[in-house]
Structure formats: C-alpha cells, structure tokens
Short mmCIF file of C-alpha atoms and ligand atoms in Angstrom, two decimals:
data_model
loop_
_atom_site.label_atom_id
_atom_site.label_comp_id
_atom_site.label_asym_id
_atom_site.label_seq_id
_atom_site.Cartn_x
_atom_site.Cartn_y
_atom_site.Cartn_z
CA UNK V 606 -18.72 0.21 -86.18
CA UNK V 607 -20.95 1.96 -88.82
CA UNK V 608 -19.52 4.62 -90.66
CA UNK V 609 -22.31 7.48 -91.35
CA UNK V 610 -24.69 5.18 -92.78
CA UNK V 611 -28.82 5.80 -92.19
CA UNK V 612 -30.07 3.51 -88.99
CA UNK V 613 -31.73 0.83 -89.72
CA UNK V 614 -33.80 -1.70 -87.53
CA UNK V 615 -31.60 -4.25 -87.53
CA UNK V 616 -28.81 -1.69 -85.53
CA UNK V 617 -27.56 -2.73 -82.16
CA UNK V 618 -27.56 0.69 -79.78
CA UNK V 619 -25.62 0.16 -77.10
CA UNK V 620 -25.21 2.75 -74.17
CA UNK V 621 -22.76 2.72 -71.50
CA UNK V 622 -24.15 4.36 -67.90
CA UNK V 623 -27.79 5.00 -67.02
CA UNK V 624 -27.18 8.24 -65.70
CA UNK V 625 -29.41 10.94 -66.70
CA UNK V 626 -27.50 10.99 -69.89
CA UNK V 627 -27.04 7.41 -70.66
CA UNK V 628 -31.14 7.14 -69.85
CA UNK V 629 -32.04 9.84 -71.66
CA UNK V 630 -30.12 9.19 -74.95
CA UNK V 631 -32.01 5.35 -74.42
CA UNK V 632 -35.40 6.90 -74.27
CA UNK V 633 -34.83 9.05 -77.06
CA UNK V 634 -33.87 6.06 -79.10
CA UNK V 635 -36.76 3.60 -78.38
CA UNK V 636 -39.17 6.64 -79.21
CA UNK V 637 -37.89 7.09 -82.50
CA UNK V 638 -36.95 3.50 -83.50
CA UNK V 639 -37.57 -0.48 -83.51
CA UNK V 640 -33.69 -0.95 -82.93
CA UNK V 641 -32.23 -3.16 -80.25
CA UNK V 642 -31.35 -0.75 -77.19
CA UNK V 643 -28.97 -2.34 -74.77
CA UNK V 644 -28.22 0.03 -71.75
CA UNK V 645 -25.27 -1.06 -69.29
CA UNK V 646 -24.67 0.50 -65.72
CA UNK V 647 -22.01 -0.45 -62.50
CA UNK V 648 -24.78 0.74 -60.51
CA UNK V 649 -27.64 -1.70 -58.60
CA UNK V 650 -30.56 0.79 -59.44
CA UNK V 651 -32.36 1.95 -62.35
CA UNK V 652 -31.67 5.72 -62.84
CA UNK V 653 -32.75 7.52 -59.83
CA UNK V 654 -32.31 11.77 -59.24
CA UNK V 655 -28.59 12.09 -58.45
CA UNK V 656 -29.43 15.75 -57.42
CA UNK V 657 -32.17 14.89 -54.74
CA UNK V 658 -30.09 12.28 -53.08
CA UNK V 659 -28.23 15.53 -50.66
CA UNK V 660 -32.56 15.67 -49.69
CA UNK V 661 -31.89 12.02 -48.54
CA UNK V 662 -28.56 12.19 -47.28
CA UNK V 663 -30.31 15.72 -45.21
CA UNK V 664 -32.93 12.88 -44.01
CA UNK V 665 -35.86 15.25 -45.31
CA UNK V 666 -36.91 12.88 -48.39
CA UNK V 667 -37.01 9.12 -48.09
CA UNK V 668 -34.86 6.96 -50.65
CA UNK V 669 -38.24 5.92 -52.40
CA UNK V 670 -38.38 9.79 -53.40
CA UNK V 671 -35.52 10.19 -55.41
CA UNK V 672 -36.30 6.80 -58.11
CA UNK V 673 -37.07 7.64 -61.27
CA UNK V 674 -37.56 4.59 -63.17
CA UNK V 675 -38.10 0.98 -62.24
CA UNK V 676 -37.60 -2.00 -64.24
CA UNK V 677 -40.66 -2.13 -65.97
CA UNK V 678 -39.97 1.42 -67.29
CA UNK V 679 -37.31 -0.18 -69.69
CA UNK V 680 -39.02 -3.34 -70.45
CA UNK V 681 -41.77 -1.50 -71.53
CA UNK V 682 -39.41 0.25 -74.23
CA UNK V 683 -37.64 -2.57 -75.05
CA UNK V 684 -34.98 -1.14 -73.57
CA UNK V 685 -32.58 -4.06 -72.34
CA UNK V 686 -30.89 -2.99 -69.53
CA UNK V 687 -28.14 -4.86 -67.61
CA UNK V 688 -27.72 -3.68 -64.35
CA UNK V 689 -24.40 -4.24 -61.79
CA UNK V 690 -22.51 -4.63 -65.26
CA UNK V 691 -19.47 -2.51 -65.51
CA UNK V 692 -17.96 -2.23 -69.08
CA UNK V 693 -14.06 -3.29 -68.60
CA UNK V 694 -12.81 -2.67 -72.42
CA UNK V 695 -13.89 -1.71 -75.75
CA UNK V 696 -12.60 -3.21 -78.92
CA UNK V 697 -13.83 -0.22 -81.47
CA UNK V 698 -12.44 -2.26 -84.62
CA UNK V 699 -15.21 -4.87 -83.64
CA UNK V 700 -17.92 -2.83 -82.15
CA UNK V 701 -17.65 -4.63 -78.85
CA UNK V 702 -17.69 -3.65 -75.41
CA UNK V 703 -16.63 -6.53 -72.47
CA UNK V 704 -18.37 -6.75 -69.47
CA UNK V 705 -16.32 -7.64 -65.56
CA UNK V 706 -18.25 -10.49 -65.76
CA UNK V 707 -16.39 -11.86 -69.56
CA UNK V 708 -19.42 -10.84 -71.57
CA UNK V 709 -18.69 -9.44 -75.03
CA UNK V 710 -21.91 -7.22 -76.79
CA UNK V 711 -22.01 -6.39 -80.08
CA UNK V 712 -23.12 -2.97 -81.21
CA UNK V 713 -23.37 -0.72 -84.34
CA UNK V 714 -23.58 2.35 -82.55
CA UNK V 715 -22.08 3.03 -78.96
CA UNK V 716 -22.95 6.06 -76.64
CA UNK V 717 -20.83 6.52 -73.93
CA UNK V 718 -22.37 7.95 -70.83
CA UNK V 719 -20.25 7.18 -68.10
CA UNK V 720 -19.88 10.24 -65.88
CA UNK V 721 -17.66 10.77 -63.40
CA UNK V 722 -16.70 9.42 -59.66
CA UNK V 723 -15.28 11.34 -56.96
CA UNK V 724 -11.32 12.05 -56.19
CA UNK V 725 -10.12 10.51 -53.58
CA UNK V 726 -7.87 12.73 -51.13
CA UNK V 727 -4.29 11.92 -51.65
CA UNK V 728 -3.38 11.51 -47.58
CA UNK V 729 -2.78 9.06 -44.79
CA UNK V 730 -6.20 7.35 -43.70
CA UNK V 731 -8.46 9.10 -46.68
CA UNK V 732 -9.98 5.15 -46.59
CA UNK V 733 -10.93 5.27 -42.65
CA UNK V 734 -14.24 4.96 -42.22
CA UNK V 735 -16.29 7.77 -41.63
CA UNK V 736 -14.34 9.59 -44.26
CA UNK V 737 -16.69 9.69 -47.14
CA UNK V 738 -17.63 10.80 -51.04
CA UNK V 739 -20.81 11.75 -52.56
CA UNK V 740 -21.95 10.18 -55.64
CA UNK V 741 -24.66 7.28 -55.49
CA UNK V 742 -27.11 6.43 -53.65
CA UNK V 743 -25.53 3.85 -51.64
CA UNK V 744 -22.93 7.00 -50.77
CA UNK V 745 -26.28 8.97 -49.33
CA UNK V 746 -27.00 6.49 -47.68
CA UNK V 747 -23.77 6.18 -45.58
CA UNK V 748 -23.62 9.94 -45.26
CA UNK V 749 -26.93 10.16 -43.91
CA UNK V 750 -25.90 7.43 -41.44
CA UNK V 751 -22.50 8.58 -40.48
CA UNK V 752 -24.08 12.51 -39.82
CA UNK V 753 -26.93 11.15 -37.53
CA UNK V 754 -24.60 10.02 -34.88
CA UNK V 755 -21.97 12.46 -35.57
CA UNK V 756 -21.42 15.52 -33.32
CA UNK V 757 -18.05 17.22 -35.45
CA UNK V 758 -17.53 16.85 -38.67
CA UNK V 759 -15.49 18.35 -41.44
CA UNK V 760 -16.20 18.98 -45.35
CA UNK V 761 -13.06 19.34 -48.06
CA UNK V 762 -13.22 20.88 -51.02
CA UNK V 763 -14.71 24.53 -52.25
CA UNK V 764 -17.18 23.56 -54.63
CA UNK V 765 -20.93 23.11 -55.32
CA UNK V 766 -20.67 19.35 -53.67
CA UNK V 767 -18.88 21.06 -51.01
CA UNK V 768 -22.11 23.43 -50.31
CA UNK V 769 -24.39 19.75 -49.83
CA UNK V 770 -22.42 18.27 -47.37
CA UNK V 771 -22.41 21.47 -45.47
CA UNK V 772 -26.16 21.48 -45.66
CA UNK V 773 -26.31 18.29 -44.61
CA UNK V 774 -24.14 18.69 -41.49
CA UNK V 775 -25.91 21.41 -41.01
CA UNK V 776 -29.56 19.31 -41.05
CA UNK V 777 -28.05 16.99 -38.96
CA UNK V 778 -26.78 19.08 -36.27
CA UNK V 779 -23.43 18.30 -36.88
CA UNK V 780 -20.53 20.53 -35.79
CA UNK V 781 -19.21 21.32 -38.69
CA UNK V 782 -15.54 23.23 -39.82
CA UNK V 783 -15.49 23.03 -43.67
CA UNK V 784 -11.72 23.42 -44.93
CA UNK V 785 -11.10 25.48 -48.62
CA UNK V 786 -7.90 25.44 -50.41
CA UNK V 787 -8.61 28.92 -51.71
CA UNK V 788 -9.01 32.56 -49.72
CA UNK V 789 -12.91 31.78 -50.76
CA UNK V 790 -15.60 29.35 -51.79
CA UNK V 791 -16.24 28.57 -55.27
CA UNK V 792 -13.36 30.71 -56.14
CA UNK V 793 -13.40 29.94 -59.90
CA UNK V 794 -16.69 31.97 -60.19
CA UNK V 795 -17.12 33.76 -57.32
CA UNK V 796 -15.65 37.31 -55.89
CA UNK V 797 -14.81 38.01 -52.62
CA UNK V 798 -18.46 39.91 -52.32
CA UNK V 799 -20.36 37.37 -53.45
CA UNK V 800 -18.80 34.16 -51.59
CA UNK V 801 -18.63 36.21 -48.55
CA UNK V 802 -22.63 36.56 -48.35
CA UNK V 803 -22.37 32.35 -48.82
CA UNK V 804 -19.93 32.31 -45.71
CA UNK V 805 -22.21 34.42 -43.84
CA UNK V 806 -24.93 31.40 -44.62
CA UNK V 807 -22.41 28.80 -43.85
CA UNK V 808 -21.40 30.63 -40.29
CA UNK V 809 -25.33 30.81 -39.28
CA UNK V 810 -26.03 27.32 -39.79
CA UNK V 811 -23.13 25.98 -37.71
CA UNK V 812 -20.81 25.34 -40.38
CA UNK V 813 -17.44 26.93 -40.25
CA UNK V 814 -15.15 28.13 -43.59
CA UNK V 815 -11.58 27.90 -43.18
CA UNK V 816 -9.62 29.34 -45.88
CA UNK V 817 -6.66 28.63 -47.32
CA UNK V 818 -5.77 25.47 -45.81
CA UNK V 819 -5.56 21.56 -47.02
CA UNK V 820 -5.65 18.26 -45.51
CA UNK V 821 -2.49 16.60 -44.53
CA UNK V 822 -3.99 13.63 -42.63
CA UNK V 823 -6.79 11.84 -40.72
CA UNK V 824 -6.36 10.09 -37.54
CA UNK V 825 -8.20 7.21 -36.56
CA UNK V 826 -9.04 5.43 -33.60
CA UNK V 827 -8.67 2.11 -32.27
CA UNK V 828 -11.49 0.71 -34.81
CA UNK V 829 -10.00 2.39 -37.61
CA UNK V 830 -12.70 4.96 -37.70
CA UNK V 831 -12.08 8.39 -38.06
CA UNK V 832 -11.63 10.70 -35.29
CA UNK V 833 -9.67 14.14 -36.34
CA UNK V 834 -8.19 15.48 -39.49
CA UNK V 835 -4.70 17.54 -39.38
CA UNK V 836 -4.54 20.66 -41.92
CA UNK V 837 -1.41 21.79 -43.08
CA UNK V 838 -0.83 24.19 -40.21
CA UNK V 839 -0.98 21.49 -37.55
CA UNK V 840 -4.61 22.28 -36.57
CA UNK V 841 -6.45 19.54 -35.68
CA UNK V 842 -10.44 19.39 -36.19
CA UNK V 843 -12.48 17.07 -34.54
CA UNK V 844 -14.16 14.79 -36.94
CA UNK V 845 -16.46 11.94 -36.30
CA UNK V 846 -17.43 11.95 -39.75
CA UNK V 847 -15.26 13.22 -43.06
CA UNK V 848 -17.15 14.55 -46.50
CA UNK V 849 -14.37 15.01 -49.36
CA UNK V 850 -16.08 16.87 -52.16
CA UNK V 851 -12.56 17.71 -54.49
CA UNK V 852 -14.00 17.54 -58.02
CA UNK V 853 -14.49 14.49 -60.11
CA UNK V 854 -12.44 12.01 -62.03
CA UNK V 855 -14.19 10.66 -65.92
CA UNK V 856 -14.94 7.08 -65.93
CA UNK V 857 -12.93 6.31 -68.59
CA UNK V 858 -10.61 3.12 -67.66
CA UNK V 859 -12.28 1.20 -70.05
CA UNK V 860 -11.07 3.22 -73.52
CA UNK V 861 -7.17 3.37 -71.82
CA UNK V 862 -6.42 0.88 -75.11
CA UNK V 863 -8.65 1.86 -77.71
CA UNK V 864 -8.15 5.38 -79.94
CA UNK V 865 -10.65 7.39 -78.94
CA UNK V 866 -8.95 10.43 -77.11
CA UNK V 867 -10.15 10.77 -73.21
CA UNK V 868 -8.05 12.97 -71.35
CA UNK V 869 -9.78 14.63 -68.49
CA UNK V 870 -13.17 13.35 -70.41
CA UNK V 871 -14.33 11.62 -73.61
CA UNK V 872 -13.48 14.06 -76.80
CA UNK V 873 -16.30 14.71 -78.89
CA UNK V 874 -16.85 17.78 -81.57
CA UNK V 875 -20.03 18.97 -81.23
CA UNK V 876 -22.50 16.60 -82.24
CA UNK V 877 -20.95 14.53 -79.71
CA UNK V 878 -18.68 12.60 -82.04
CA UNK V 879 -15.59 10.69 -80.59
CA UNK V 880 -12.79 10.75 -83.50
CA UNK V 881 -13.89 6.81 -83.52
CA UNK V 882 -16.85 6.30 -86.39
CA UNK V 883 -20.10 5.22 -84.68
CA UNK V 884 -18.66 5.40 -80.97
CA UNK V 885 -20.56 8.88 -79.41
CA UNK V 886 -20.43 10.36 -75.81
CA UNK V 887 -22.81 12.30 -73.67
CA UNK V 888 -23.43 13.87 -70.03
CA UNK V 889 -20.56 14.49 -67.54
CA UNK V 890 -17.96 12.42 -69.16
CA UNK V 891 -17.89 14.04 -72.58
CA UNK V 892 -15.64 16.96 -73.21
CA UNK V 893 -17.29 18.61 -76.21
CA UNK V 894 -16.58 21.72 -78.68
CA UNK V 895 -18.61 24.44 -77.75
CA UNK V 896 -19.08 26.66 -80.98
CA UNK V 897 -19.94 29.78 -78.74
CA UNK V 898 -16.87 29.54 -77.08
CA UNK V 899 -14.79 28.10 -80.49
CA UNK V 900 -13.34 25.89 -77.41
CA UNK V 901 -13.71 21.95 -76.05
CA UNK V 902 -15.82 21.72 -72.33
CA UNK V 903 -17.55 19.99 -70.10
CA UNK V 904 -20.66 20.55 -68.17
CA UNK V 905 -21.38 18.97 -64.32
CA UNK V 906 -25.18 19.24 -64.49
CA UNK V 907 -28.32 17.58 -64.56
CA UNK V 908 -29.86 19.40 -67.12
CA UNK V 909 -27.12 19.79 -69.24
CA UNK V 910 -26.44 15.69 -69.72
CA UNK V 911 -30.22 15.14 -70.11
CA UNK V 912 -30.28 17.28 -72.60
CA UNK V 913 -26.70 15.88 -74.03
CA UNK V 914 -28.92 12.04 -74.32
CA UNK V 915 -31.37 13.33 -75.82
CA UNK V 916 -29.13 14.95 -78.39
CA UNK V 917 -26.68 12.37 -78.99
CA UNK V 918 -29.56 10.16 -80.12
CA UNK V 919 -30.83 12.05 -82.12
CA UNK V 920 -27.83 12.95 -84.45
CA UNK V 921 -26.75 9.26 -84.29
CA UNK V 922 -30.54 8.49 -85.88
CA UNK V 923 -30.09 11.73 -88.35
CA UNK V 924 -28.69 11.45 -91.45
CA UNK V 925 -25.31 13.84 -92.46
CA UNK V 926 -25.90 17.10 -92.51
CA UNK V 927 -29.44 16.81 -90.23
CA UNK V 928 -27.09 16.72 -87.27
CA UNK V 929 -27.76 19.70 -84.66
CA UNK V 930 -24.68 21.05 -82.17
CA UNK V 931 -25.51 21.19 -78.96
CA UNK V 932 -26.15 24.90 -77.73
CA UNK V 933 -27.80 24.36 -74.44
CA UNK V 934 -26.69 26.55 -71.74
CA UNK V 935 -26.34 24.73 -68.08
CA UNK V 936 -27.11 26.20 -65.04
CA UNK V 937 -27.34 24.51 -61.35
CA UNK V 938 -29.18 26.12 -58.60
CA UNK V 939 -28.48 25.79 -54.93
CA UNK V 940 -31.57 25.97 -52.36
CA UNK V 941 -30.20 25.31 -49.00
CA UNK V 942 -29.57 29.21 -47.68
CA UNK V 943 -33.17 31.21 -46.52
CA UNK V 944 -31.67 32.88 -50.23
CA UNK V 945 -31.72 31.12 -53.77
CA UNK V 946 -28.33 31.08 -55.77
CA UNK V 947 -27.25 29.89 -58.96
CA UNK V 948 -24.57 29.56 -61.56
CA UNK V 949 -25.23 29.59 -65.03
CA UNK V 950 -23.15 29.09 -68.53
CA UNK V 951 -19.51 28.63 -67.81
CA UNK V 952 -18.62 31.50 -65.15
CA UNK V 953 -15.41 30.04 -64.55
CA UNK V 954 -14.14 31.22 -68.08
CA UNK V 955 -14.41 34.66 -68.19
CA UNK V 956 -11.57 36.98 -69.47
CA UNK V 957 -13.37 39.82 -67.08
CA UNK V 958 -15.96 39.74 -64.74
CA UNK V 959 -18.86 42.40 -63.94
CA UNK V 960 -20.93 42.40 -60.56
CA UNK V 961 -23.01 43.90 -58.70
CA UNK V 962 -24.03 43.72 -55.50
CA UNK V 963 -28.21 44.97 -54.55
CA UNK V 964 -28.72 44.11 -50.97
CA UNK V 965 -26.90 42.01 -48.26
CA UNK V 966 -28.44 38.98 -49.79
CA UNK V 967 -28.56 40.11 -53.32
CA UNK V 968 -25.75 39.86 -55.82
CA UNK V 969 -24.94 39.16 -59.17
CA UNK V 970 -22.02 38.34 -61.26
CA UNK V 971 -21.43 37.95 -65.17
CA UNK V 972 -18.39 36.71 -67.19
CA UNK V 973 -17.49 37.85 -70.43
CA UNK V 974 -15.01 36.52 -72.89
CA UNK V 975 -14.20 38.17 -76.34
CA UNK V 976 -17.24 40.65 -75.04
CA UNK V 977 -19.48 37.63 -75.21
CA UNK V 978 -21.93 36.83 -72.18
CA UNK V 979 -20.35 33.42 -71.33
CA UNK V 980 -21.81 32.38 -67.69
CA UNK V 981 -22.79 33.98 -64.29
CA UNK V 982 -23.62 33.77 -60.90
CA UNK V 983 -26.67 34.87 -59.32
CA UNK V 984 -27.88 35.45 -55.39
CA UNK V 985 -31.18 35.95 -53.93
CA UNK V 986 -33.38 36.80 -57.18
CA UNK V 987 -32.77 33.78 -59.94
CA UNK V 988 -35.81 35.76 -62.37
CA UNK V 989 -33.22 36.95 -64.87
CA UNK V 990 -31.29 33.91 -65.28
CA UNK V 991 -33.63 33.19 -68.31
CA UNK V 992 -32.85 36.06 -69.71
CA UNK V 993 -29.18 36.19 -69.03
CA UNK V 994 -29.36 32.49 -70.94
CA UNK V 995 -30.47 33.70 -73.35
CA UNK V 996 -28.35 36.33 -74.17
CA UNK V 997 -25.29 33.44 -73.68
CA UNK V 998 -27.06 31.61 -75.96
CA UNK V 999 -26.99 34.37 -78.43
CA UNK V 1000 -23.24 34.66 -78.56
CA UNK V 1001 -23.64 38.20 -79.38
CA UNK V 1002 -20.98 40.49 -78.07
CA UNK V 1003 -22.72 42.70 -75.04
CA UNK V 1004 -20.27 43.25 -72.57
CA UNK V 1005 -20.57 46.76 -73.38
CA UNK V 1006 -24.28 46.77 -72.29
CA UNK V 1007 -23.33 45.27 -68.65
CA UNK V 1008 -24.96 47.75 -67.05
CA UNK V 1009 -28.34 46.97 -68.25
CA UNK V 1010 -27.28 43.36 -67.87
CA UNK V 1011 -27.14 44.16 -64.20
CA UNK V 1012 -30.20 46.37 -63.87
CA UNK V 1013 -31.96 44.65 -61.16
CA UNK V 1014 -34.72 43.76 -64.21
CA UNK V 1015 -32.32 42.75 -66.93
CA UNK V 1016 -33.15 44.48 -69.37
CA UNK V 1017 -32.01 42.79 -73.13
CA UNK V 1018 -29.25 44.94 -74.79
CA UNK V 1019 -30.89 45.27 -78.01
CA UNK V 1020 -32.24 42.77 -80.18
CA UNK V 1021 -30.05 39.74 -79.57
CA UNK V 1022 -30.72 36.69 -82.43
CA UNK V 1023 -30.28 33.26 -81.02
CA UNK V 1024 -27.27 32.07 -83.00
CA UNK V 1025 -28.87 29.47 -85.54
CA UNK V 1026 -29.14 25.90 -85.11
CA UNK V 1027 -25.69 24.40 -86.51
CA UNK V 1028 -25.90 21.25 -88.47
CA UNK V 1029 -23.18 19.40 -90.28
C1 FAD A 2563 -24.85 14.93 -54.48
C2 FAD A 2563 -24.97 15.55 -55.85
C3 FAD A 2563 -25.71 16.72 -56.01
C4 FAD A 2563 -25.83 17.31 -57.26
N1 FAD A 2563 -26.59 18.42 -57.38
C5 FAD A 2563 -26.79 18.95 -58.60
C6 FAD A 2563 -27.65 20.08 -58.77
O1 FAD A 2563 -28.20 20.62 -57.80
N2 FAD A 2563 -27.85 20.56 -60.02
C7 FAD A 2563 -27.27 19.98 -61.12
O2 FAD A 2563 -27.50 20.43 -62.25
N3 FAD A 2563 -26.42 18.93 -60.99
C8 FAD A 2563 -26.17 18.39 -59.76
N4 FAD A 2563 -25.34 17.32 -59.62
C9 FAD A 2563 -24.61 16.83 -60.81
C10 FAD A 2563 -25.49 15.92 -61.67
O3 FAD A 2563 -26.06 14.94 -60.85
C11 FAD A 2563 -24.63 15.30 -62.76
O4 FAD A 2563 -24.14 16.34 -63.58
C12 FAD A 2563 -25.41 14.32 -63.62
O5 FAD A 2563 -25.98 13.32 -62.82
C13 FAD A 2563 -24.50 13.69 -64.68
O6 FAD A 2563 -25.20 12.69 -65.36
P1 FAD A 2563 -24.45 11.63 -66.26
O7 FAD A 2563 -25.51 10.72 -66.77
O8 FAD A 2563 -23.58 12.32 -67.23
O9 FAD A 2563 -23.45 10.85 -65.28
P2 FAD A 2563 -23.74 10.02 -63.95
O10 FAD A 2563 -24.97 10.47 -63.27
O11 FAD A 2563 -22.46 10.03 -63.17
O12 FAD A 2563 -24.03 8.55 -64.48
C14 FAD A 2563 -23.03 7.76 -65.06
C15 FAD A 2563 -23.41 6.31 -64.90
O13 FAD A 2563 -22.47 5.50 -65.61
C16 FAD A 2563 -22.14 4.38 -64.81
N5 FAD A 2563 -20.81 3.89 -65.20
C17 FAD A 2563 -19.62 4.51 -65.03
N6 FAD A 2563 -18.62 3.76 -65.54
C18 FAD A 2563 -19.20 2.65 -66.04
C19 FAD A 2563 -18.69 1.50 -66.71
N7 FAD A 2563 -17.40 1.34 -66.98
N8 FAD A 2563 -19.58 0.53 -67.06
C20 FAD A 2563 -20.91 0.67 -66.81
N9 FAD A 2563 -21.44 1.75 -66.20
C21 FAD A 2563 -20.59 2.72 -65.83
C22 FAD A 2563 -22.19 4.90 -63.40
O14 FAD A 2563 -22.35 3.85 -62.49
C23 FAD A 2563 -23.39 5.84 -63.45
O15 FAD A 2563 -24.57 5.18 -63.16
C24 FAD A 2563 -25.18 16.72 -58.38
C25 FAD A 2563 -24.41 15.55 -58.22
C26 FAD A 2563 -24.31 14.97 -56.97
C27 FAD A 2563 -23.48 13.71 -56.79
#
C-alpha cells in the first residue's frame, strides 16, 4: 500500500461497506478525482436510509421510501460497486482484499467502512424464529412481518434500538413488556428524572419497562417458533415475537490476521489512519482519537459516519500536513413520543452531570469532563442543541457557566472560539 505519497489517477480506491460511510467516502472520491473507485458490500441493495427502515418496520413508509441510491447512481460516477460481496481477508503487505467468492482486488488505498451487526443474546433458543435483530433491510422486513400478526411481544436491551422496536410494537398493536438490565433506560446517559418521563411514554403506548432483569431463555413451540421468554426471576412473558436490541459487534473478521489493531472497532488517530500505511477507516466501525476528549471513540450515528466518508476521502486525497481531524459532534434524535428527544456529543462520558428538569415533558441533561461540555441529552425542546454543539465543539471549559447552559434559552457562556481546524 502507498506510503504518504500525492494520489494520482492511476490509484486503485477501494472501500469496504456501502453504508452511509463507505458511500459517502466513494462519492467524495469520484468528485474530486479520475481514480478507479471500487466499493464492496455483503448487502443485496445499494445504500438505502438505515435510520428510516424502524418507519418501514412501523408499516408507515413503504420499502421504496427508504432507497437512496440505485445502480445507476454509481455507474454514473464510475463508481464500481460489487454488491452481495463480503470481504473475507486482507493481505495489507499486498494491498489486497479477498472476496467469499475467491476474488482478490488490488488497491492503493483501502477505506474500511464496515459497521457493525447486532449481538446475538447468549441463551437457549435466541435462533427461534420470531426472535429477531435490527439492522438491514431484509431485518425490517421480518420485523414488520412478525409484529403484524403478533399480539405479545417483548424487546431486550436499554438502548436507542431498544426505543424502535418499542415504537414499532407499539404501531403494531402489539402487547408489548420491554425487559432492561439496568434500574432505567438508557442508563449510560440518562438520570432517573429524565428516563422516567421516557417510561411514562413507553407505559401510554402499551409498552411495558421492566427493570433490572435479563433473559435466561426462550421457549418455543412445536414449530420451533417462539412463544415465551423466561427472565431471570422465573417470570415468564408471553412472546409471539422477540426484538433483541443489546448493542453492536464491529465487522471486523476479516483483519483477525493482518496488523492493523481492531479491538472493539478499527483503530484510527484522527484523520482516520489505521497504524497500517494507506489502509483508513470510517463510520461505525472506526474507533478514532478524539482531540477534544485527548481519548480514542466511536460514534453510532448517521450523521456522524457520513460525515466520517466524506472526511476520510478527503485526507487520503490531501497531501501531509493538509489533513483535517475530524471534530464533528454527533447527535441522534428520537421522534416516536407526542415529545422530541435527543442525545448529543458523548453523554455517556461525563465525569459529572448537570440537569434540569422544565415541565413534565421537558428536561435536559449535560455532561462535563475536565469542565469541558462533552455531550447531553435533551427532552421536549431540541432548539438549543445547536448551540450546546457548539459549545462541545469549542472544547472550552464551561462547566462553571451550567446554569446559563440550562437556561431554558441557552444562553452562550461568553465568547467560546471553535477550537481550530487540526491538520497534520
Ligand atoms: C434501526 C436503526 C435505527 C437507527 N436510527 C438512527 C437514528 O435515528 N439516528 C442516527 O443518527 N443513527 C441511527 N442509526 C444508526 C445509523 O444507522 C448508523 O450509525 C449508520 O448507518 C452507520 O453507518 P456505517 O456506514 O458506518 O455502517 P453500516 O450502515 O452498518 O454499513 C456497513 C456496511 O458494510 C457492510 N459490510 C460489513 N462487513 C463487510 C464485509 N466484510 N465485506 C463487505 N461488506 C461488509 C455491511 O453489509 C453494511 O452494508 C440507526 C440504526 C438502525 C439499525
């Protein structure tokens, strides 16, 4: 692989996943160059909107709705792009990655953009059917299926995903106990207050939080479909249909024998490096230094890996010392509840939190490490997570100005300079 040289047209890009990230970093790179762009996905589709497929799951959007390219969108680029190809190993020495089906591709630069896929529940009958994940479309799709007919259900696992197949059962008119390891939902970000007004949500749209409990098994019945899942009291639920939403696993088989370090997600510094000259990782997968926080993490959202692509392309086209770090601040917003909510930053890595609660249906919550603004969550009025974005982007140390950060209009604690574009 190349070793900080200048692109040139005769470079082979090639980009592993055609995720938002893996799309995004080949769109970038057929904009700015004549280069040959090969993109290769395990999926059947061209990218389509991961986050709208809960809308299609929910049965309010057809699957038409959430596509966002077709074929012709690459061609048009030049863009070749090999779909139902899943990468099996990567000799970095060479520059080649080998496909299931025995085909070896050359490149000069590779961009890894492989996401994640969903844990599987460690218990007896977690493969029955009716016991599901939520990642692709094709999982949607059985969701969607499964929760039409279904009349109990029950959802695992006290995060974001957790909140969509609760929606969903909820859409569906499914009866619906949803079973959290913790004493709350979303317990890395949120207080008691603040998940409690998300139970209260959950409760009104049929869906029932139990705390502090885990799956110890499913039962099936004669068909080998599921019928009831055990906790780890001995309380049996009901369940004609399963959703297991437990966090996600990197898709990152494929480097087990090369050098590039991928525990828990690909490492990159933060131009999205690996250690590995000319080998470069974006979106989901990539576990990247975050100069703000003078510490390595990774971001689960949309926005965040599009903006990832876009940036690893450009600082594998940019010479040495052109290279920008990636700054952007993620945020993912949840719209199911009559009230907005939305987490932004990294809210789960706070040294000590600040909140405020302004109605029943109104609250707020800010984390603050080193007396930095590092992340947040808001409910009911999203208008100052701009502002409170900002102010993480700033890395300026406010935490003494919480209160105003809290004022129901934020209002800026002084003049607060966006920390300057890094390059290398
Ligand atoms: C149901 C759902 C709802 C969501 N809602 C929101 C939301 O509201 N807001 C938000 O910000 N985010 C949301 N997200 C998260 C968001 O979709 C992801 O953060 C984002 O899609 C990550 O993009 P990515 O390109 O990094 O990875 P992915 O979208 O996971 O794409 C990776 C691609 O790589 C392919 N791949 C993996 N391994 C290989 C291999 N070995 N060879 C070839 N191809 C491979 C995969 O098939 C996949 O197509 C949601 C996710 C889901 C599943």
């Amino acid at each position: 692989m190349t070793q900080d040289t200048l692109p040139s047209t005769q470079d082979r890009y090639v980009i592993v996943g055609d995720g938002i990230a893996g799309s995004s970093a080949a769109e970038t790179l057929a904009a700015e160059t004549d280069a040959q762009i090969t993109v290769l996905t395990a999926e059947s589709e061209p990218l389509y909107n991961r986050v709208m497929i809960k809308e299609f799951a929910k049965g309010t959007l057809p699957e038409s709705a959430v596509q966002i390219h077709d074929r012709d969108w690459y061609e048009d680029r030049g863009i070749d792009l090999r779909l139902s190809t899943r990468v099996v190993d990567l000799d970095t020495r060479a520059g080649v990655v080998q496909t299931d089906d025995g085909e070896q591709i050359a490149s000069d630069e590779l961009v890894i953009a492989t996401g994640g896929s969903p844990r599987r529940l460690p218990v007896p009958n977690a493969d029955a059917d009716g016991v599901t994940s939520f990642w692709t479309i094709e999982d949607a799709a059985r969701i969607r299926e499964q929760a039409a007919s279904a009349d109990s259900g029950v959802i695992v696992g006290g995060g974001l995903l957790g909140i969509d197949y609760a929606a969903i059962a909820s859409t569906q008119d499914v009866d619906a106990h949803y079973l959290i390891r913790e004493d709350r939902w979303f317990s890395r970000a949120m207080s008691e207050t603040g998940a409690a007004i998300v139970h209260d949500a959950l409760r009104e749209r049929g869906v029932t939080p139990v705390f502090e409990t885990e799956v110890e098994r499913f039962e099936t019945d004669g068909t080998g479909q599921v019928s009831a899942t055990v906790d780890d009291d001995g309380q049996i639920y009901d369940s004609d249909c399963v959703g297991v939403a437990i966090g996600t696993e990197p898709n990152v088989d494929f480097l087990a024998e090369t050098p590039i370090a991928a525990e828990g997600g690909v490492r990159v510094d933060e131009f999205l490096r690996t250690d590995v000259p000319g080998v470069w990782a974006a979106g989901d997968v990539a576990r990247y230094h975050d100069r703000r926080l003078d510490r390595r993490v990774q971001n689960g959202s949309w926005g965040s890996a599009a903006a990832q692509g876009d940036l690893v392309a450009q600082n594998l086209l940019a010479g040495r010392g052109d290279r920008e770090a990636f700054a952007f601040v993620p945020s993912y917003t949840v719209t199911h509840f009559e009230f907005p909510m939305a987490s932004f930053g990294h809210p789960a890595l706070g040294e000590t939190y600040r909140e405020r609660q302004y109605d029943d249906r109104e609250w707020r919550r800010l984390a603050f490490r080193d007396g930095k603004l590092v992340g947040g969550v808001l409910i009911g009025d999203l208008a100052p997570m701009g502002t409170l974005s900002d102010v993480v982007a700033s890395g300026q140390r406010v935490q003494r100005q919480s209160p105003d950060l809290l004022a129901r209009d934020v209002e800026l604690p002084g003049e607060h300079t966006p920390v300057p574009a890094a390059s290398d």
